[in-house]
XYZ file of C-alpha atoms in Angstrom:
601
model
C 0.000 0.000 0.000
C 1.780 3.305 -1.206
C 2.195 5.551 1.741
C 1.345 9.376 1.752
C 4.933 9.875 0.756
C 4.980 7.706 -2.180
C 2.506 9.729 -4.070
C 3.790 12.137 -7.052
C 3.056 16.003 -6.080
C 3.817 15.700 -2.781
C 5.983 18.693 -1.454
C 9.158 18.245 -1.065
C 9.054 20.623 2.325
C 6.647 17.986 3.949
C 9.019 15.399 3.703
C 12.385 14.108 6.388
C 15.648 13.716 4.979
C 18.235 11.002 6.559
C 21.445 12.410 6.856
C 24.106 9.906 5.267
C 27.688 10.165 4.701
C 28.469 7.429 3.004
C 25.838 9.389 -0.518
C 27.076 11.593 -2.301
C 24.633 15.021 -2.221
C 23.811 16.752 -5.459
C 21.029 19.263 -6.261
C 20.896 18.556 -9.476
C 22.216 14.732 -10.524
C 23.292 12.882 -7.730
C 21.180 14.181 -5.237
C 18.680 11.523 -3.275
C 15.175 12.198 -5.101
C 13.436 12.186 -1.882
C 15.454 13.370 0.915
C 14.472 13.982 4.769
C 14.750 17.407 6.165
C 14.852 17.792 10.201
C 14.559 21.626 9.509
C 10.763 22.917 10.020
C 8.501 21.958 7.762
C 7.755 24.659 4.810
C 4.002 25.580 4.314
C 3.607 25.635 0.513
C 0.758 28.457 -0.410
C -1.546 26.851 -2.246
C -2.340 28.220 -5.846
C -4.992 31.347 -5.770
C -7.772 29.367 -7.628
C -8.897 31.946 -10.947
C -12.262 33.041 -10.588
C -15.194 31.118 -12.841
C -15.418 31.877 -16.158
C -19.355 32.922 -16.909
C -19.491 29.725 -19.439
C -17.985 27.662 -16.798
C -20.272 29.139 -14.213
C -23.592 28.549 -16.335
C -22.012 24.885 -17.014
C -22.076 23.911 -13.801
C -25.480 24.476 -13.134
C -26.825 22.208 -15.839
C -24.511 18.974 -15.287
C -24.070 16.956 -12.238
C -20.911 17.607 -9.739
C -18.411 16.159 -10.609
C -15.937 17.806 -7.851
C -14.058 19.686 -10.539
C -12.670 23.261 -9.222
C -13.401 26.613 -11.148
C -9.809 26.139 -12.292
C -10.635 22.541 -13.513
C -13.911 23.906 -15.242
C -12.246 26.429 -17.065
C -9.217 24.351 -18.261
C -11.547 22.147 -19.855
C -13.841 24.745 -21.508
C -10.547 26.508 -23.240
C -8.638 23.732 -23.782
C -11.875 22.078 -25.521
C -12.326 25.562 -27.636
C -8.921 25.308 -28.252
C -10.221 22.035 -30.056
C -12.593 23.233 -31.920
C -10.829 25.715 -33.674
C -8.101 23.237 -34.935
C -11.176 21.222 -36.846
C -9.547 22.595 -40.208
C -6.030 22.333 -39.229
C -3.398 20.183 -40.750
C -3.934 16.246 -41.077
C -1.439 13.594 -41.705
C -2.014 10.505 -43.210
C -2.773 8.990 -39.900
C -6.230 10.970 -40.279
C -6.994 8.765 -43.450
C -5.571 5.715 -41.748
C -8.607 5.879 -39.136
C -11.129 6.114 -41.409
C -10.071 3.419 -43.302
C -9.945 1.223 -40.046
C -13.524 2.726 -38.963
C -14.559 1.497 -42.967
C -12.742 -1.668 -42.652
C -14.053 -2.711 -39.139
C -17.828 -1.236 -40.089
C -17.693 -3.119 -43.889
C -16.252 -6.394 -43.473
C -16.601 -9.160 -41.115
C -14.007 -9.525 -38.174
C -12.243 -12.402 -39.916
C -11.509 -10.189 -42.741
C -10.181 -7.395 -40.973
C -6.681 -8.044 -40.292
C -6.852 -9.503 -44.414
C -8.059 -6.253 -46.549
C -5.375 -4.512 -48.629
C -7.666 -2.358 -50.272
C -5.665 0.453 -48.509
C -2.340 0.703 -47.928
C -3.384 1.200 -44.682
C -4.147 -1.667 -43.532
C -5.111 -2.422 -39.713
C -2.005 -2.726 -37.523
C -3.415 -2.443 -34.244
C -4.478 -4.644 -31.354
C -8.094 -6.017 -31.403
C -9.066 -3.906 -28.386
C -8.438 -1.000 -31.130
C -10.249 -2.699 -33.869
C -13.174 -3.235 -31.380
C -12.896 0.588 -30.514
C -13.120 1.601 -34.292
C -16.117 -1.085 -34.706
C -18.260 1.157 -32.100
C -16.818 4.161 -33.702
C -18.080 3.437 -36.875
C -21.878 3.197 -35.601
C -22.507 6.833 -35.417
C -20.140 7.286 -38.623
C -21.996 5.626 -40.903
C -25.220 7.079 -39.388
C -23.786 10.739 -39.895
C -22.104 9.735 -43.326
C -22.399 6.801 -44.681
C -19.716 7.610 -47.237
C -17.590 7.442 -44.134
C -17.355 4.179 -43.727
C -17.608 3.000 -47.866
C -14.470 0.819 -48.059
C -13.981 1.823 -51.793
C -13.858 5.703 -50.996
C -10.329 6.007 -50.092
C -8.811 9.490 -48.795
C -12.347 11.118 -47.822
C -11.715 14.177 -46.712
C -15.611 15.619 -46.659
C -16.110 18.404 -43.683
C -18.572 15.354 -41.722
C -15.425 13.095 -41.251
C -12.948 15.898 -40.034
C -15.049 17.047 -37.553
C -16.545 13.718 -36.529
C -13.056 12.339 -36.482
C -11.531 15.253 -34.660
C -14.654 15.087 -32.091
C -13.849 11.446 -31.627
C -10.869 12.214 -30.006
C -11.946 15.247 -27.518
C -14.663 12.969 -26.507
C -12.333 10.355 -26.047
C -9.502 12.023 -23.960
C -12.360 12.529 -20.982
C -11.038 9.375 -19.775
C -7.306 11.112 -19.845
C -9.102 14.356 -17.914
C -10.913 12.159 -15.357
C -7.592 10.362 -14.294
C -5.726 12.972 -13.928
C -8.466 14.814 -11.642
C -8.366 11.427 -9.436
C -4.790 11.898 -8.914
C -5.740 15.545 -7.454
C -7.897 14.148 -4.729
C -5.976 11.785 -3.393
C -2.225 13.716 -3.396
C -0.591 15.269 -0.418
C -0.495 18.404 -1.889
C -3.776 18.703 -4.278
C -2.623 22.494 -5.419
C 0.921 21.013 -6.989
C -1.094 18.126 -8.206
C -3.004 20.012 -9.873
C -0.065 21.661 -11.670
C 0.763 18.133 -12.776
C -2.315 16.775 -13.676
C -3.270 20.156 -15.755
C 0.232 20.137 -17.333
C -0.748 16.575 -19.049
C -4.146 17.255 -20.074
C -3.055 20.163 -21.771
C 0.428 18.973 -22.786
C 1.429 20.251 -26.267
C 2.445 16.516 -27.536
C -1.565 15.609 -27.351
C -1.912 18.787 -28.986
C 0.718 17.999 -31.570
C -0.247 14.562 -31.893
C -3.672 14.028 -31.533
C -5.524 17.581 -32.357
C -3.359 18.180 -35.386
C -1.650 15.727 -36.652
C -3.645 13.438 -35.270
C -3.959 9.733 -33.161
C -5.787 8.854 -29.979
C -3.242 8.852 -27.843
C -4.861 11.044 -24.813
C -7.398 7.712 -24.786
C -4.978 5.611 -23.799
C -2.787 7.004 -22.093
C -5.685 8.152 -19.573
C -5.801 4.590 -19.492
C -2.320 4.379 -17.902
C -2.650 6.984 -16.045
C -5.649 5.253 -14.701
C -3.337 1.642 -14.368
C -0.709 4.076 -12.361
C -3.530 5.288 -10.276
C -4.487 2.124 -9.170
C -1.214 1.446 -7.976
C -0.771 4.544 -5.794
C -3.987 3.927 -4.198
C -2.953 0.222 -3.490
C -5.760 -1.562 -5.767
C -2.713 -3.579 -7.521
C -5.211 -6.221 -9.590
C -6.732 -3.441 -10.792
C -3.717 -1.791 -11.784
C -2.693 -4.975 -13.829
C -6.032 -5.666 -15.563
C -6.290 -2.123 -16.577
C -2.822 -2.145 -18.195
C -3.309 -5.986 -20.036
C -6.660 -4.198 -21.385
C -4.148 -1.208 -22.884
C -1.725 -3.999 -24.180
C -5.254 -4.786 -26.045
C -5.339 -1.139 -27.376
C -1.874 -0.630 -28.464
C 1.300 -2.779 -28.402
C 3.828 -0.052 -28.236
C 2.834 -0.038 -23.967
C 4.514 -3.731 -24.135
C 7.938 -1.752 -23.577
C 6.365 -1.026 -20.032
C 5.589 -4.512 -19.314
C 8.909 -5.682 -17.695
C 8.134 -2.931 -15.009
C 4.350 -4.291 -14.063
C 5.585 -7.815 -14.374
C 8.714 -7.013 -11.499
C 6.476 -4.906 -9.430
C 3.155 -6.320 -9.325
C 5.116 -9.819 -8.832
C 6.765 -8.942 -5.950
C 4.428 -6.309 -4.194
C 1.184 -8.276 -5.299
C 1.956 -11.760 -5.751
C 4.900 -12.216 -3.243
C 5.150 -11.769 0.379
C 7.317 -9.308 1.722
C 9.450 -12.479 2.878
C 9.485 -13.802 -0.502
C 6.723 -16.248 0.135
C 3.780 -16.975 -2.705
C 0.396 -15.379 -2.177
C -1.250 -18.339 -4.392
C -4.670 -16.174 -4.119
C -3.245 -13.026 -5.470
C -1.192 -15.010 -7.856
C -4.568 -16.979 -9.315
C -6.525 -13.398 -9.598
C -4.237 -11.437 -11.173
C -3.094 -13.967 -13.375
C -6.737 -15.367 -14.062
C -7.470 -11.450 -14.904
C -5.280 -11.181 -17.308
C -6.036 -14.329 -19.203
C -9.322 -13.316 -19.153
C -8.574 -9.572 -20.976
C -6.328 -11.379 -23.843
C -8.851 -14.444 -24.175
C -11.452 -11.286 -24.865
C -9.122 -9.887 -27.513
C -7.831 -12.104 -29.391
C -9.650 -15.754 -28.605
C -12.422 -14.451 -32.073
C -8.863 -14.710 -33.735
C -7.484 -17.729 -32.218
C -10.272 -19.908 -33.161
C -10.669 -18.452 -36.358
C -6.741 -19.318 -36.813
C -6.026 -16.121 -37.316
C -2.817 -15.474 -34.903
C -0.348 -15.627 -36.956
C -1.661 -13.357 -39.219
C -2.732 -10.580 -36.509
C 0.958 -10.855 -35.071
C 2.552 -10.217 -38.686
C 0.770 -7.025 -38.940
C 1.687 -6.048 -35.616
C 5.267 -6.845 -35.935
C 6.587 -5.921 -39.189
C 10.159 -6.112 -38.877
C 11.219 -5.807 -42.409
C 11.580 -1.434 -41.579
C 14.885 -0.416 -40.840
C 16.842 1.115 -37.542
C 15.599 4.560 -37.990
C 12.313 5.999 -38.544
C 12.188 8.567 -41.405
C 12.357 11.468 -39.529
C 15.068 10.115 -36.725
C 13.719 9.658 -33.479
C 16.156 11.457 -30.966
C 17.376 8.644 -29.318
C 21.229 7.050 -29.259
C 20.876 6.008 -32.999
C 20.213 9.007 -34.363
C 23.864 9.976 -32.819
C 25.310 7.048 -33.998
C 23.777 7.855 -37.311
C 24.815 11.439 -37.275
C 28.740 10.065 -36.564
C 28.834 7.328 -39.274
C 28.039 10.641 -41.476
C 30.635 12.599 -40.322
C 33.041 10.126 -40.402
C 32.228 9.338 -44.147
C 32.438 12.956 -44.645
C 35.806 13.102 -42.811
C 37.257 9.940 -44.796
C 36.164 11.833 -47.789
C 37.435 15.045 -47.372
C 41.207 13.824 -46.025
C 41.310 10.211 -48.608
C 41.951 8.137 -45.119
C 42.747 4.812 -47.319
C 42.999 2.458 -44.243
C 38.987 2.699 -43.493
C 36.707 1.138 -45.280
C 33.799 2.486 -46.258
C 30.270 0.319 -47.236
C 29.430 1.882 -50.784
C 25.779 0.771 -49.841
C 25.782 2.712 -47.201
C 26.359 6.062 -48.528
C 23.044 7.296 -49.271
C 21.062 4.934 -47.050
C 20.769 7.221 -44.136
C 20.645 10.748 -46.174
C 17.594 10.983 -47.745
C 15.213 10.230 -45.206
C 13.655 6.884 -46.615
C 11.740 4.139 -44.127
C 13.924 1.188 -45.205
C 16.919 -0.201 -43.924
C 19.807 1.842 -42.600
C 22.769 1.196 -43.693
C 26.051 2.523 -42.235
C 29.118 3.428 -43.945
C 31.723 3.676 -41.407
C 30.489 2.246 -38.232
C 29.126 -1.676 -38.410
C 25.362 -1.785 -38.725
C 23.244 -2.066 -35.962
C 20.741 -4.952 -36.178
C 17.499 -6.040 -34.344
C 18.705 -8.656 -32.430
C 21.176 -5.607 -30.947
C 18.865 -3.335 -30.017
C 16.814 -6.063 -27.960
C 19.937 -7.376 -26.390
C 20.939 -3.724 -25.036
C 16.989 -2.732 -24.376
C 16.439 -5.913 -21.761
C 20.010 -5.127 -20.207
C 19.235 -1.694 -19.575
C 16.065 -2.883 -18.385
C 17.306 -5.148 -16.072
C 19.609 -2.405 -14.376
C 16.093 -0.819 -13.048
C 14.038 -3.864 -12.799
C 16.647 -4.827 -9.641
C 16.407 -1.879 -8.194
C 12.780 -2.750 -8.364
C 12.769 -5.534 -7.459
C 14.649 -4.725 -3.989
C 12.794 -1.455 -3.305
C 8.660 -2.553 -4.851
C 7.069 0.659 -3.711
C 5.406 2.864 -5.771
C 7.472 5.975 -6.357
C 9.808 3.166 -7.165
C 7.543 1.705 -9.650
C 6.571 4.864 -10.981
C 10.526 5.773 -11.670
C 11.403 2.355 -13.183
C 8.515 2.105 -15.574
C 9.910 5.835 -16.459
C 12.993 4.477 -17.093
C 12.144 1.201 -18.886
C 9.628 3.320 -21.702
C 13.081 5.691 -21.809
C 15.187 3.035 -22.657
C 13.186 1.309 -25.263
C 13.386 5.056 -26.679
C 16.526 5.222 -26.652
C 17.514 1.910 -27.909
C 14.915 0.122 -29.873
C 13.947 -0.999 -33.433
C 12.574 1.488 -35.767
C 11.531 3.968 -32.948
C 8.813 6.630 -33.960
C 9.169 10.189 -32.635
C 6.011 9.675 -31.201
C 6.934 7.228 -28.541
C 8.465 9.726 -26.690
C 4.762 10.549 -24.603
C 5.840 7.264 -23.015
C 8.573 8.549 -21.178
C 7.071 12.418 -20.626
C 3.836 11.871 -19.630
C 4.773 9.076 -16.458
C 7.867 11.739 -16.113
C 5.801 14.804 -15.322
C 4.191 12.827 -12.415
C 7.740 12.480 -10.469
C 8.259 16.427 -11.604
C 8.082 18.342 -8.603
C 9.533 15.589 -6.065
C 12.380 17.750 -6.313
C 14.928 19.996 -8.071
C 16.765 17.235 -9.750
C 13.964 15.558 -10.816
C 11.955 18.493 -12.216
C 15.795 19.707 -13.946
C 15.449 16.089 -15.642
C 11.519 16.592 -16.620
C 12.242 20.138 -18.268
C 15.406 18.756 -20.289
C 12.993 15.641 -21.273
C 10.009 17.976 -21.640
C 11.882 20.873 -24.182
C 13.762 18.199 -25.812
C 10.972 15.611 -25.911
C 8.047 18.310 -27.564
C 10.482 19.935 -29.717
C 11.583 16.908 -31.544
C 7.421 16.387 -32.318
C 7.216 19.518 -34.157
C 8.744 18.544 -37.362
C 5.525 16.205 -37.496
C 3.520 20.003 -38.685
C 5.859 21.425 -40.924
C 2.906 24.149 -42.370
C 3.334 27.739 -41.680
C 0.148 27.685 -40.182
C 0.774 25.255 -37.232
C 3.972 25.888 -36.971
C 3.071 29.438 -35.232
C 0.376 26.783 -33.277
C 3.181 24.459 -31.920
C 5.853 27.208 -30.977
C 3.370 29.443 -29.162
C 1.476 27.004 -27.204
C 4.542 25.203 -26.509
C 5.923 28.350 -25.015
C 3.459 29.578 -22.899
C 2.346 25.508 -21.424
C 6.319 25.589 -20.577
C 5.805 29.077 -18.479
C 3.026 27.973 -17.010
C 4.420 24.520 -15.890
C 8.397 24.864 -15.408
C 7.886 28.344 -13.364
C 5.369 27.351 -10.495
C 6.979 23.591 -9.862
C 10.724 25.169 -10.116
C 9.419 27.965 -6.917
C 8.550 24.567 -4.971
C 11.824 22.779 -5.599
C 14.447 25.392 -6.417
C 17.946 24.779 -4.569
C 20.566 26.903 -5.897
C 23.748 24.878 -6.888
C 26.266 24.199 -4.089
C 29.361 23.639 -5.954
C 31.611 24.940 -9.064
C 31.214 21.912 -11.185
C 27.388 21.951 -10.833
C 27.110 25.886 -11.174
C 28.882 25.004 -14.325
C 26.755 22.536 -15.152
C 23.428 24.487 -14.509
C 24.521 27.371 -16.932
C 25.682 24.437 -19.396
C 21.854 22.951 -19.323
C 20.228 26.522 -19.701
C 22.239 27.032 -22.541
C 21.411 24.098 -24.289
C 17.698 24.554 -23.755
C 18.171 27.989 -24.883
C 19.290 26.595 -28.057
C 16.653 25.672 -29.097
C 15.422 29.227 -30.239
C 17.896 29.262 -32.121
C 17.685 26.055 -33.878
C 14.229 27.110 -34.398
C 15.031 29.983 -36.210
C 17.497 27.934 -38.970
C 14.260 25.487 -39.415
C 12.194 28.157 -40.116
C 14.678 30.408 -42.195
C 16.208 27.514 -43.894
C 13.604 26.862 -46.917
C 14.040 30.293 -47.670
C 17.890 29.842 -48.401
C 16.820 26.415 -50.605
C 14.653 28.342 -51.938
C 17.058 30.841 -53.456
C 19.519 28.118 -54.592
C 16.750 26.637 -56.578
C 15.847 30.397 -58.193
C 19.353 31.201 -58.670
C 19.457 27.934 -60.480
C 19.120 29.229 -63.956
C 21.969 31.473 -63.689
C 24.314 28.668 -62.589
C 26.494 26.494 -64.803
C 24.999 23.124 -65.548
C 27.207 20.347 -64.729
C 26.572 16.527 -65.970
C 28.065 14.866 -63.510
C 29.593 15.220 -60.035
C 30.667 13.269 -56.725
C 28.095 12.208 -54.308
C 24.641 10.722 -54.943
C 22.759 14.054 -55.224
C 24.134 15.027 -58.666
C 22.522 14.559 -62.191
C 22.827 15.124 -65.695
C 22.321 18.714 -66.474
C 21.379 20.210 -63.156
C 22.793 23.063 -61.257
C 25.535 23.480 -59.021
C 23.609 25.586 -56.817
C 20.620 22.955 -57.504
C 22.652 20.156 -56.043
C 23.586 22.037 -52.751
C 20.321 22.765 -51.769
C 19.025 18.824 -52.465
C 21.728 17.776 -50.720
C 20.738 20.153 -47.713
C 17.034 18.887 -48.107
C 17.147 17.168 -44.511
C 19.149 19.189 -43.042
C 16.596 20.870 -40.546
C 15.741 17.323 -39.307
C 18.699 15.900 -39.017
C 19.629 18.847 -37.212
C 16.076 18.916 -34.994
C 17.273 15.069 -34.005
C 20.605 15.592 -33.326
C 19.837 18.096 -30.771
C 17.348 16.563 -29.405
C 18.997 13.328 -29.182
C 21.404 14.897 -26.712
C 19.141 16.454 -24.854
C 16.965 13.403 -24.113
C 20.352 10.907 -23.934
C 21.245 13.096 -20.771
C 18.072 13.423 -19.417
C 18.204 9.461 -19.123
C 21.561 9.529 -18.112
C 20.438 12.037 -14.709
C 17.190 10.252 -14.313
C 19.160 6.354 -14.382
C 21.273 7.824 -12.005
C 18.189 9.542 -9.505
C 16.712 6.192 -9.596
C 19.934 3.864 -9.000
C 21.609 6.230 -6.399
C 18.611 6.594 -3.972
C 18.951 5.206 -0.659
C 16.826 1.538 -0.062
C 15.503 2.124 3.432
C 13.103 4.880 5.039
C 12.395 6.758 1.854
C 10.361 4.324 -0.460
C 8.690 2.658 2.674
């Protein structure tokens, strides 16, 4: 049973620290994430609640109560007008892959639906999904049935943009209502409420949901909801809720190892060690239960093997497109310089893989290829994933509580980031949003959430590349970050207590303040391609040159700005990359330096 100190949002002022000289002390890094103070206890003012909107006033009257605050009321209102107005906004092709799934799972019998190819997008998702875009479907194809015609590919009528784009404010309630449950039961409600209103309104849903657009503010409110469960000690719960998001969306398995460790040994295991065969049988009998309910229809049609080759595809290659910011886009980003540097001074004595030359230049989903450095392969991202894993999953194991629980599973989403397969740029909500709950347990931990946080949203924006949004995404992105760093850094601020981490605080602060500037060269940087290609006609024309970017009869100037094309994102990557690879590095080294007795109790 998590204990009043376990519970994200608590103040740091209304905990004790034990003195011990055998840890090392750091305000920023190495500092214990929880410490005991035997000074008087600070009295955190709570936040000055804003007074009622007159919409959320009138609201109120009309629909039961629900416990929400003026505060709460009003979040929701703007945030959901907010919305609204972003019904016309930019789409990706993720918009057309939904409505193909809501046509697919609304047209065709369920033992056809993990068969069609009359898209390209073809249903890649858990059953629980498919189920979810079955009762979609019902009021689509009574508000358009051209919706959810099978043969009317890339639909783009105003009915399906705003029923598609209502689908998912309607659906992110269940994001809004878990996050108002962690308000009521914190130690401090008013920096809970920070928290909580920090994720609902985080710009990656924004980003990734209200423009670009997914569902992901469903399910993770079903985490959040799983995580819940486990602070409030209803552990079976905890695990059902999570198999039943397995169901949803495989990407959550890289979470698993951390439920499996903790719910084993805080749930399922004495504190001696001894089995609880009751809690064993439940929770294991519960989960059987969820995956019999997803994919049994399957297994008796004799389908498995067919579902799991859609949701697996592992013919794609290390890197997404775009690179995600992890360790391989920095290890892509070297084998480029070094072919660049074996170029430029005719090093003989390196070899250099012809095949690999263009392979990780122009931006392509297929196999990366290296030049220099020996290619990476799945089997090696796996290996390093679980051992990374397993660093935390001790620690875990040895300390089951739930701040401990809530850290690990952090850390094991972070290093599946940083080291897996064909990583999206996407997956990084897994590591921000169960991040921003351990924010403002103290300074080095909210220091580690706003390197994670600046990093993390930055490297989403080159997923809205129109002018349009792009004002969207840098604007909302800067005020959420003033409205969220400021008030949790006045509850945990310590001011650096030696040279080397004064030094290291102006060294962070400059890096996020780098960002500015990088966003200045993305945005100014199709102008200057744009030039080269105008200036094009005044150029000599060359037939043929070194490199793969050169053709018959184009420009010099014409070839330097195609070979710049991804520039901006490998750039945007890069930068991000380091950002988040030090971010894990402090938060690895929170979690494995903190002190086993008296603080997780």
């Amino acid at each position: 049973m998590a204990t009043d100190s376990q519970i994200p949002g608590a103040s740091i002022s209304s905990r004790r620290r034990r003195t011990s000289t055998s840890s090392l002390t750091d305000s920023h890094v190495l500092q214990e994430p929880f410490p005991e103070k035997t000074a008087p206890t600070t009295i955190v003012e709570p936040i000055p609640e804003i007074p009622s909107s007159s919409a959320a006033s009138a609201l109120r009257k009309y629909l039961p109560e629900l416990g929400l605050s003026s505060v709460d009321w009003d979040v929701l209102i703007a945030s959901t007008c907010l919305k609204l107005l972003l019904f016309p906004a930019y789409r990706s092709t993720d918009f057309e892959v939904h409505r193909n799934w809501l046509a697919i799972t609304h047209s065709l019998p369920i033992s056809k639906w993990y068969y069609d190819t009359t898209s390209e997008w073809t249903l890649d998702y858990p059953p629980f999904f498919a189920y979810f875009e079955k009762l979609l479907s019902i009021p689509a194809a009574l508000i358009d049935p051209k919706i959810v015609d099978l043969q009317n590919l890339n639909y783009s009528a105003w009915s399906v943009i705003v029923y598609q784009r209502s689908t998912v404010i309607v659906t992110e309630l269940v994001l809004a209502a878990a996050l108002h449950r962690f308000i009521r039961g914190a130690v401090d409600p008013s920096t809970q409420r920070i928290l909580s209103i920090s994720l609902f309104l985080h710009p990656g849903f924004l980003v990734v949901d209200h423009i670009h657009f997914q569902y992901n503010g469903f399910m993770f409110g079903i985490l959040l909801w799983s995580i819940l469960m486990a602070r409030n000690g209803s552990k079976l719960m905890s695990g059902l809720l999570f198999a039943v998001l397995l169901n949803f969306k495989h990407i959550y398995m890289y979470l698993a190892p951390a439920y499996f460790i903790y719910l084993l040994r805080s749930f399922c295991l004495s504190p001696t060690g001894a089995l609880l065969p009751s809690n064993f049988l439940s929770l294991a009998n519960a989960v059987i239960l969820v995956f019999l309910a997803s994919l049994g229809p399957f297994i008796l049609m004799g389908q498995l093997p067919q579902l799991l080759s859609r949701l697996f595809p592992f013919t794609r290659g290390l890197n997404h497109a775009y690179w995600a910011p992890n360790v391989w886009a920095l290890v892509t980003a070297a084998d480029r310089v070094l072919l660049k540097v074996i170029q430029r001074f005719g090093i003989d004595s390196l070899n250099i893989n012809t095949s690999g030359v263009a392979s990780t230049s122009r931006g392509l989903v297929g196999d990366t290829v290296f030049a220099v450095i020996p290619n990476i392969k799945p089997m090696h991202t796996f290996i390093i994933t679980i051992l990374f894993q397993a660093i935390f999953l001790i620690k875990l194991w040895r300390i089951p509580s739930y701040k401990s629980f809530l850290t690990a599973l952090t850390l094991c989403g972070y290093t599946s980031f940083m080291f897996g397969w064909h990583v999206h740029e996407k997956a990084i909500l897994l590591v921000l949003v169960p991040l921003s709950l351990l924010a403002a347990e103290n300074h080095a931990y909210f220091r580690t959430f706003m390197i994670a946080s600046v990093a993390g949203i930055f490297s989403l924006f080159p997923l809205l590349f129109t002018p349009a949004e792009t004002l969207v995404k840098v604007v909302y992105s800067i005020i959420w970050g003033i409205l969220v760093f400021e008030p949790i850094n006045r509850r945990v601020y310590e001011f650096p207590k030696s040279l080397p981490f004064v030094i290291l605080d102006v060294t962070e602060k400059a890096y996020m303040g780098g960002f500015a500037l990088l966003q200045v060269f993305v945005s100014l940087f199709p102008l200057f391609t744009a030039s080269c290609s105008s200036s094009g006609s005044s150029t000599r024309n060359v037939t043929s040159c070194a490199g793969n970017f050169c053709k018959a009869g184009s420009s010099i100037s014409e070839q330097a700005a195609s070979g710049m094309e991804f520039l901006p994102l490998m750039l945007t990557s890069v930068y991000c990359a380091i950002g988040l690879v030090w971010a894990f590095i402090r938060l690895s080294m929170i979690y494995l330096r903190q002190s086993e007795s008296g603080i997780w109790s």
